mmCIF file of C-alpha atoms (C1' of nucleotides) in Angstrom:
data_model
loop_
_atom_site.group_PDB
_atom_site.id
_atom_site.type_symbol
_atom_site.label_atom_id
_atom_site.label_comp_id
_atom_site.label_asym_id
_atom_site.label_seq_id
_atom_site.Cartn_x
_atom_site.Cartn_y
_atom_site.Cartn_z
ATOM 1 C CA MET I 18 -43.657 56.217 187.165
ATOM 2 C CA LYS I 19 -41.907 52.857 187.149
ATOM 3 C CA ILE I 20 -42.884 50.249 184.582
ATOM 4 C CA THR I 21 -41.747 46.792 183.476
ATOM 5 C CA ASP I 22 -42.277 44.771 180.302
ATOM 6 C CA PHE I 23 -43.158 47.918 178.375
ATOM 7 C CA SER I 24 -41.557 49.762 175.469
ATOM 8 C CA LEU I 25 -43.114 53.032 174.336
ATOM 9 C CA LYS I 26 -41.360 52.816 170.980
ATOM 10 C CA GLU I 27 -42.420 49.260 170.224
ATOM 11 C CA THR I 28 -45.963 49.853 171.412
ATOM 12 C CA VAL I 29 -46.695 52.928 169.299
ATOM 13 C CA GLU I 30 -44.695 51.806 166.268
ATOM 14 C CA CYS I 31 -46.089 48.309 165.906
ATOM 15 C CA GLY I 32 -48.889 49.353 163.573
ATOM 16 C CA GLN I 33 -51.873 49.299 165.900
ATOM 17 C CA CYS I 34 -52.244 53.082 166.139
ATOM 18 C CA PHE I 35 -51.564 55.815 163.618
ATOM 19 C CA ARG I 36 -51.691 59.158 165.429
ATOM 20 C CA TYR I 37 -48.261 59.515 166.953
ATOM 21 C CA GLU I 38 -45.176 61.537 166.239
ATOM 22 C CA LYS I 39 -41.655 60.601 167.202
ATOM 23 C CA LEU I 40 -40.082 63.689 168.774
ATOM 24 C CA THR I 41 -36.773 62.275 169.933
ATOM 25 C CA GLU I 42 -35.530 58.784 170.660
ATOM 26 C CA ASN I 43 -37.961 57.395 173.246
ATOM 27 C CA GLN I 44 -40.188 60.465 173.254
ATOM 28 C CA TYR I 45 -43.499 60.468 171.426
ATOM 29 C CA LYS I 46 -46.471 62.738 171.019
ATOM 30 C CA ILE I 47 -49.620 60.670 171.000
ATOM 31 C CA ILE I 48 -53.152 61.724 170.144
ATOM 32 C CA ALA I 49 -55.994 59.395 171.069
ATOM 33 C CA SER I 50 -59.697 60.224 170.922
ATOM 34 C CA ASN I 51 -59.779 63.860 172.063
ATOM 35 C CA LYS I 52 -56.601 63.871 174.122
ATOM 36 C CA VAL I 53 -52.992 64.700 173.336
ATOM 37 C CA ILE I 54 -49.870 64.054 175.382
ATOM 38 C CA ILE I 55 -46.112 63.744 175.169
ATOM 39 C CA ILE I 56 -44.691 60.622 176.776
ATOM 40 C CA SER I 57 -41.024 59.849 177.413
ATOM 41 C CA GLN I 58 -39.429 56.614 178.420
ATOM 42 C CA ASN I 59 -36.065 56.303 180.124
ATOM 43 C CA GLN I 60 -35.525 52.585 180.671
ATOM 44 C CA ASP I 61 -37.999 51.613 183.391
ATOM 45 C CA THR I 62 -39.264 55.129 183.977
ATOM 46 C CA LEU I 63 -42.205 56.601 182.115
ATOM 47 C CA SER I 64 -42.977 60.320 182.277
ATOM 48 C CA PHE I 65 -45.945 62.283 180.995
ATOM 49 C CA SER I 66 -46.013 65.918 179.854
ATOM 50 C CA ASN I 67 -48.946 66.604 182.180
ATOM 51 C CA ASN I 68 -50.937 64.776 184.805
ATOM 52 C CA THR I 69 -54.468 65.828 183.926
ATOM 53 C CA ASN I 70 -55.530 62.579 182.216
ATOM 54 C CA LEU I 71 -53.115 60.159 183.757
ATOM 55 C CA ASP I 72 -55.739 57.490 184.415
ATOM 56 C CA PHE I 73 -56.854 57.689 180.797
ATOM 57 C CA TRP I 74 -53.307 57.211 179.482
ATOM 58 C CA LYS I 75 -52.439 54.402 181.893
ATOM 59 C CA HIS I 76 -55.568 52.626 180.756
ATOM 60 C CA TYR I 77 -54.824 53.406 177.104
ATOM 61 C CA LEU I 78 -51.300 51.983 177.358
ATOM 62 C CA HIS I 79 -52.600 48.862 179.124
ATOM 63 C CA LEU I 80 -50.078 49.343 181.922
ATOM 64 C CA ASP I 81 -52.183 47.104 184.162
ATOM 65 C CA GLY I 82 -51.677 44.084 181.869
ATOM 66 C CA ASP I 83 -49.606 41.145 183.109
ATOM 67 C CA TYR I 84 -47.271 40.927 180.132
ATOM 68 C CA ALA I 85 -44.704 38.789 181.910
ATOM 69 C CA HIS I 86 -47.371 36.126 182.239
ATOM 70 C CA ILE I 87 -48.574 36.551 178.645
ATOM 71 C CA LYS I 88 -45.063 36.248 177.214
ATOM 72 C CA LYS I 89 -44.213 33.296 179.400
ATOM 73 C CA THR I 90 -47.380 31.474 178.395
ATOM 74 C CA LEU I 91 -46.872 32.100 174.676
ATOM 75 C CA SER I 92 -43.214 31.057 174.853
ATOM 76 C CA GLN I 93 -44.018 27.758 176.495
ATOM 77 C CA ASN I 94 -43.084 24.972 174.076
ATOM 78 C CA ASP I 95 -42.783 27.466 171.209
ATOM 79 C CA SER I 96 -39.242 28.513 170.298
ATOM 80 C CA ILE I 97 -40.520 30.438 167.274
ATOM 81 C CA MET I 98 -42.734 32.665 169.384
ATOM 82 C CA GLN I 99 -39.937 32.984 171.914
ATOM 83 C CA GLU I 100 -37.734 34.386 169.152
ATOM 84 C CA ALA I 101 -40.456 36.770 167.907
ATOM 85 C CA ILE I 102 -41.126 38.051 171.404
ATOM 86 C CA SER I 103 -37.431 38.706 172.001
ATOM 87 C CA PHE I 104 -37.512 41.240 169.148
ATOM 88 C CA ALA I 105 -40.272 43.291 170.740
ATOM 89 C CA SER I 106 -40.713 42.212 174.306
ATOM 90 C CA GLY I 107 -42.158 45.590 175.281
ATOM 91 C CA ILE I 108 -45.194 45.667 173.017
ATOM 92 C CA HIS I 109 -48.509 46.388 174.707
ATOM 93 C CA LEU I 110 -51.909 46.177 173.086
ATOM 94 C CA LEU I 111 -53.426 49.648 173.351
ATOM 95 C CA ARG I 112 -57.001 50.205 174.455
ATOM 96 C CA GLN I 113 -58.230 52.448 171.675
ATOM 97 C CA ASP I 114 -61.506 54.206 170.999
ATOM 98 C CA PHE I 115 -64.056 52.162 169.085
ATOM 99 C CA PHE I 116 -65.063 54.705 166.440
ATOM 100 C CA GLU I 117 -61.501 55.867 165.829
ATOM 101 C CA THR I 118 -60.350 52.277 165.388
ATOM 102 C CA LEU I 119 -63.253 51.432 163.092
ATOM 103 C CA ILE I 120 -62.584 54.370 160.765
ATOM 104 C CA SER I 121 -58.801 54.025 160.912
ATOM 105 C CA PHE I 122 -58.781 50.372 159.909
ATOM 106 C CA ILE I 123 -61.303 50.888 157.123
ATOM 107 C CA ILE I 124 -58.808 53.420 155.781
ATOM 108 C CA SER I 125 -55.963 50.945 156.324
ATOM 109 C CA GLN I 126 -57.213 48.373 153.833
ATOM 110 C CA ASN I 127 -55.007 47.851 150.773
ATOM 111 C CA ASN I 128 -52.947 50.848 151.854
ATOM 112 C CA HIS I 129 -49.438 51.655 153.090
ATOM 113 C CA ILE I 130 -48.919 52.710 156.693
ATOM 114 C CA PRO I 131 -47.392 56.145 155.853
ATOM 115 C CA ARG I 132 -50.358 56.909 153.619
ATOM 116 C CA ILE I 133 -52.857 55.620 156.177
ATOM 117 C CA ARG I 134 -51.401 58.056 158.687
ATOM 118 C CA ARG I 135 -51.578 60.916 156.207
ATOM 119 C CA LEU I 136 -55.241 60.274 155.378
ATOM 120 C CA ILE I 137 -56.235 59.983 159.045
ATOM 121 C CA GLN I 138 -54.441 63.233 159.810
ATOM 122 C CA LEU I 139 -56.286 64.869 156.913
ATOM 123 C CA LEU I 140 -59.620 63.656 158.277
ATOM 124 C CA CYS I 141 -58.846 64.971 161.753
ATOM 125 C CA GLU I 142 -57.763 68.384 160.487
ATOM 126 C CA ALA I 143 -60.913 68.692 158.394
ATOM 127 C CA TYR I 144 -63.510 67.473 160.882
ATOM 128 C CA GLY I 145 -61.903 67.107 164.296
ATOM 129 C CA GLU I 146 -61.913 69.590 167.144
ATOM 130 C CA ASP I 147 -58.752 71.684 167.540
ATOM 131 C CA LEU I 148 -57.484 70.635 170.953
ATOM 132 C CA GLU I 149 -54.448 72.922 171.236
ATOM 133 C CA ASN I 150 -51.602 74.063 169.009
ATOM 134 C CA ASN I 151 -53.077 72.477 165.874
ATOM 135 C CA ASN I 152 -53.488 69.073 167.491
ATOM 136 C CA TYR I 153 -56.824 67.766 166.314
ATOM 137 C CA ALA I 154 -59.143 65.320 168.010
ATOM 138 C CA PHE I 155 -60.425 62.363 166.053
ATOM 139 C CA PRO I 156 -63.803 63.424 164.567
ATOM 140 C CA SER I 157 -66.927 62.217 166.353
ATOM 141 C CA PRO I 158 -69.567 60.159 164.513
ATOM 142 C CA ASN I 159 -71.765 63.235 164.629
ATOM 143 C CA ALA I 160 -69.104 65.452 163.072
ATOM 144 C CA LEU I 161 -68.921 63.111 160.069
ATOM 145 C CA LYS I 162 -72.632 62.460 159.624
ATOM 146 C CA ASN I 163 -73.068 64.740 156.619
ATOM 147 C CA VAL I 164 -69.803 64.026 154.808
ATOM 148 C CA THR I 165 -70.474 62.529 151.371
ATOM 149 C CA GLU I 166 -68.632 59.881 149.393
ATOM 150 C CA ALA I 167 -67.643 62.524 146.846
ATOM 151 C CA GLU I 168 -66.040 64.613 149.560
ATOM 152 C CA TYR I 169 -64.060 61.634 150.846
ATOM 153 C CA ARG I 170 -62.925 60.847 147.318
ATOM 154 C CA ALA I 171 -61.865 64.445 146.767
ATOM 155 C CA MET I 172 -59.710 64.142 149.903
ATOM 156 C CA GLY I 173 -57.966 61.056 148.509
ATOM 157 C CA PHE I 174 -59.760 58.196 150.243
ATOM 158 C CA GLY I 175 -60.601 56.592 146.897
ATOM 159 C CA PHE I 176 -62.914 53.580 146.929
ATOM 160 C CA ARG I 177 -62.959 53.702 150.744
ATOM 161 C CA GLY I 178 -65.262 56.745 150.622
ATOM 162 C CA ARG I 179 -68.318 54.541 150.237
ATOM 163 C CA TYR I 180 -67.208 52.446 153.204
ATOM 164 C CA LEU I 181 -66.689 55.479 155.432
ATOM 165 C CA VAL I 182 -70.168 56.795 154.646
ATOM 166 C CA ASP I 183 -71.743 53.471 155.582
ATOM 167 C CA ALA I 184 -69.670 53.105 158.758
ATOM 168 C CA VAL I 185 -70.584 56.583 160.028
ATOM 169 C CA SER I 186 -74.219 56.024 159.156
ATOM 170 C CA LYS I 187 -74.423 52.679 160.948
ATOM 171 C CA VAL I 188 -72.657 53.987 164.057
ATOM 172 C CA ASN I 189 -75.108 56.868 164.176
ATOM 173 C CA THR I 190 -78.199 54.732 163.724
ATOM 174 C CA THR I 191 -77.522 51.347 165.335
ATOM 175 C CA ASP I 192 -76.394 50.281 168.770
ATOM 176 C CA PHE I 193 -72.639 50.373 169.217
ATOM 177 C CA SER I 194 -72.831 51.634 172.784
ATOM 178 C CA PRO I 195 -70.024 50.761 175.224
ATOM 179 C CA ASN I 196 -72.428 48.388 176.931
ATOM 180 C CA THR I 197 -73.086 46.493 173.723
ATOM 181 C CA LEU I 198 -69.402 46.471 172.829
ATOM 182 C CA SER I 199 -68.446 44.948 176.144
ATOM 183 C CA ASN I 200 -71.284 42.455 176.526
ATOM 184 C CA LEU I 201 -71.762 40.852 173.096
ATOM 185 C CA PRO I 202 -69.944 37.544 172.574
ATOM 186 C CA THR I 203 -66.932 38.020 170.299
ATOM 187 C CA LEU I 204 -68.378 36.151 167.311
ATOM 188 C CA GLU I 205 -71.652 38.064 167.480
ATOM 189 C CA LEU I 206 -69.839 41.377 167.741
ATOM 190 C CA ARG I 207 -67.639 40.345 164.817
ATOM 191 C CA LYS I 208 -70.729 39.614 162.740
ATOM 192 C CA LYS I 209 -72.259 42.952 163.719
ATOM 193 C CA LEU I 210 -69.086 44.784 162.691
ATOM 194 C CA MET I 211 -68.968 42.942 159.374
ATOM 195 C CA SER I 212 -72.468 44.187 158.562
ATOM 196 C CA ILE I 213 -70.771 47.507 157.854
ATOM 197 C CA VAL I 214 -69.868 47.779 154.167
ATOM 198 C CA GLY I 215 -66.083 47.809 153.951
ATOM 199 C CA VAL I 216 -65.527 45.842 157.130
ATOM 200 C CA GLY I 217 -64.388 42.288 156.392
ATOM 201 C CA GLU I 218 -62.775 39.704 158.631
ATOM 202 C CA LYS I 219 -59.424 41.415 159.014
ATOM 203 C CA VAL I 220 -60.707 44.902 159.802
ATOM 204 C CA ALA I 221 -63.310 43.460 162.168
ATOM 205 C CA ASP I 222 -60.600 41.511 163.997
ATOM 206 C CA CYS I 223 -58.447 44.630 164.355
ATOM 207 C CA ILE I 224 -61.363 46.478 165.926
ATOM 208 C CA LEU I 225 -62.098 43.555 168.248
ATOM 209 C CA LEU I 226 -58.452 43.395 169.309
ATOM 210 C CA PHE I 227 -57.488 47.063 169.481
ATOM 211 C CA ALA I 228 -60.721 48.609 170.731
ATOM 212 C CA CYS I 229 -62.807 45.870 172.331
ATOM 213 C CA GLY I 230 -60.268 43.935 174.375
ATOM 214 C CA ARG I 231 -60.963 40.663 172.578
ATOM 215 C CA TYR I 232 -57.441 39.320 172.968
ATOM 216 C CA GLU I 233 -58.270 35.911 171.530
ATOM 217 C CA VAL I 234 -58.713 37.199 167.967
ATOM 218 C CA PHE I 235 -55.922 36.915 165.404
ATOM 219 C CA PRO I 236 -56.138 39.501 162.592
ATOM 220 C CA VAL I 237 -54.540 38.156 159.414
ATOM 221 C CA ASP I 238 -53.120 40.651 156.947
ATOM 222 C CA VAL I 239 -50.635 40.021 154.128
ATOM 223 C CA TRP I 240 -47.664 40.220 156.504
ATOM 224 C CA VAL I 241 -49.041 37.905 159.178
ATOM 225 C CA ASN I 242 -50.168 35.512 156.482
ATOM 226 C CA ARG I 243 -46.624 35.324 155.088
ATOM 227 C CA ILE I 244 -44.800 35.122 158.396
ATOM 228 C CA TYR I 245 -47.146 32.534 159.850
ATOM 229 C CA SER I 246 -46.917 30.156 156.910
ATOM 230 C CA HIS I 247 -43.170 30.754 156.749
ATOM 231 C CA LEU I 248 -42.496 30.046 160.421
ATOM 232 C CA TYR I 249 -45.186 27.526 161.259
ATOM 233 C CA ALA I 250 -46.171 25.818 158.002
ATOM 234 C CA ASN I 251 -43.009 25.380 155.889
ATOM 235 C CA ASP I 252 -44.095 28.134 153.481
ATOM 236 C CA GLU I 253 -47.099 26.122 152.432
ATOM 237 C CA LYS I 254 -50.160 28.012 151.344
ATOM 238 C CA ILE I 255 -52.771 27.908 154.023
ATOM 239 C CA SER I 256 -56.379 29.037 153.837
ATOM 240 C CA LEU I 257 -57.555 31.886 156.036
ATOM 241 C CA LYS I 258 -59.963 29.628 157.862
ATOM 242 C CA GLU I 259 -57.265 27.057 158.556
ATOM 243 C CA LEU I 260 -54.883 29.793 159.713
ATOM 244 C CA HIS I 261 -57.462 31.067 162.187
ATOM 245 C CA ASN I 262 -58.035 27.528 163.439
ATOM 246 C CA GLN I 263 -54.339 26.890 163.969
ATOM 247 C CA ALA I 264 -53.745 30.253 165.667
ATOM 248 C CA SER I 265 -56.654 29.630 167.991
ATOM 249 C CA THR I 266 -55.327 26.196 168.946
ATOM 250 C CA ARG I 267 -51.724 27.332 169.232
ATOM 251 C CA PHE I 268 -52.137 30.668 170.996
ATOM 252 C CA SER I 269 -55.567 30.295 172.605
ATOM 253 C CA SER I 270 -56.791 33.318 174.570
ATOM 254 C CA PHE I 271 -53.534 35.213 173.880
ATOM 255 C CA ALA I 272 -53.676 34.940 170.072
ATOM 256 C CA GLY I 273 -53.985 38.703 169.685
ATOM 257 C CA PHE I 274 -50.711 39.296 171.509
ATOM 258 C CA ALA I 275 -49.001 36.587 169.460
ATOM 259 C CA GLN I 276 -50.226 38.248 166.289
ATOM 260 C CA GLN I 277 -48.733 41.561 167.360
ATOM 261 C CA TYR I 278 -45.331 40.033 168.136
ATOM 262 C CA LEU I 279 -45.333 38.308 164.743
ATOM 263 C CA PHE I 280 -46.365 41.468 162.900
ATOM 264 C CA TYR I 281 -43.566 43.518 164.449
ATOM 265 C CA TYR I 282 -41.083 40.702 163.868
ATOM 266 C CA THR I 283 -41.953 40.508 160.168
ATOM 267 C CA ARG I 284 -41.922 44.177 159.471
ATOM 268 C CA LYS I 285 -38.632 44.835 161.226
ATOM 269 C CA LEU I 286 -36.859 41.933 159.576
ATOM 270 C CA LYS I 287 -38.657 42.086 156.251
ATOM 271 C CA ILE I 288 -38.581 38.333 156.089
ATOM 272 C CA GLY I 289 -41.152 35.876 154.919
ATOM 273 C CA LYS I 290 -41.544 37.676 151.625
ATOM 274 C "C1'" DA E 9 -41.560 52.800 135.915
ATOM 275 C "C1'" DT E 10 -43.962 49.063 137.925
ATOM 276 C "C1'" DC E 11 -45.288 46.998 142.052
ATOM 277 C "C1'" DC E 12 -47.742 46.910 146.155
ATOM 278 C "C1'" DA E 13 -50.093 48.102 150.492
ATOM 279 C "C1'" DG E 14 -52.409 45.977 158.283
ATOM 280 C "C1'" DG E 15 -58.596 44.072 152.106
ATOM 281 C "C1'" DA E 16 -63.343 44.018 150.773
ATOM 282 C "C1'" DT E 17 -66.562 43.436 147.312
ATOM 283 C "C1'" DC E 18 -68.376 41.893 143.060
ATOM 284 C "C1'" DT E 19 -68.693 38.564 139.563
ATOM 285 C "C1'" DC E 20 -68.412 34.659 137.842
ATOM 286 C "C1'" DC E 21 -68.705 29.351 138.257
ATOM 287 C "C1'" DG K 27 -68.600 28.779 148.605
ATOM 288 C "C1'" DG K 28 -64.123 29.439 146.460
ATOM 289 C "C1'" DA K 29 -61.027 31.669 142.833
ATOM 290 C "C1'" DG K 30 -60.137 35.989 140.149
ATOM 291 C "C1'" DA K 31 -60.718 40.778 138.818
ATOM 292 C "C1'" DT K 32 -61.403 45.386 140.440
ATOM 293 C "C1'" DC K 33 -60.913 49.342 143.170
ATOM 294 C "C1'" DA K 34 -57.747 54.880 144.116
ATOM 295 C "C1'" DT K 35 -53.652 56.489 145.488
ATOM 296 C "C1'" DG K 36 -48.861 57.436 146.289
ATOM 297 C "C1'" DG K 37 -44.662 55.543 148.599
ATOM 298 C "C1'" DA K 38 -40.815 52.608 147.469
#
DNA sequence: ATCCAGGATCTCC
DNA sequence: GGAGATCATGGA
């Protein structure tokens, strides 16, 4: 199929998802929820290894998003953002599964991306359904309901074991239904997410952005913190609350996209450190 | 070897 | 309600 304003490489490698494997240049195996696929991109042509879940993958990749409009809006009167966007003008924000995103970003805290990927893979192999050829689905909340903190620690999750136990428990006992996830106002949903032990502002914002379509949120990690203050605040130290205020004013309803461009920009250039 | 990671929590004040 | 220590682990 024909696509514009989309890069498979930039989209899967920009740190929002963890279950992918680069097969060749511009060809990736992606596992999301309980589905696996191989996707190839040749310039403006995207091809899928099979057509059985095409609607799912088109939705997942956010191919219906108007990225030309988003990029144009963010670039307006902002040469810094214009520069950041030019480094990764094909990034899309994926529409990921809620539970998978919740667990993945709890694991992500104070951790390196290669190790995050390893731990998630370990979790899927231990508790996820074998889809085909040793490709494992992300475990369901039910599949994890009896896993103990000690077992998580034995697998290498460290202090995050306690957080995972609480997250699984809360998902299994309180209302995180798709209806609730789509209807609660962003701030209320954020508060509800942060009631889970191990979910703070940053992890909550990642879930809101990557799994709940709340594109106005602006997750701030160490990298975004550095790059933002470097590019927009003359390297001055800036409180988290103030950073959120500025991002909201500056980027408005597209703050989440801006954050993703900045994150990719920082990590590729290794600047701002 | 020492530092650090897509942070959150706990403990002080 | 804000600053500082602490938490497990392994990649760089």
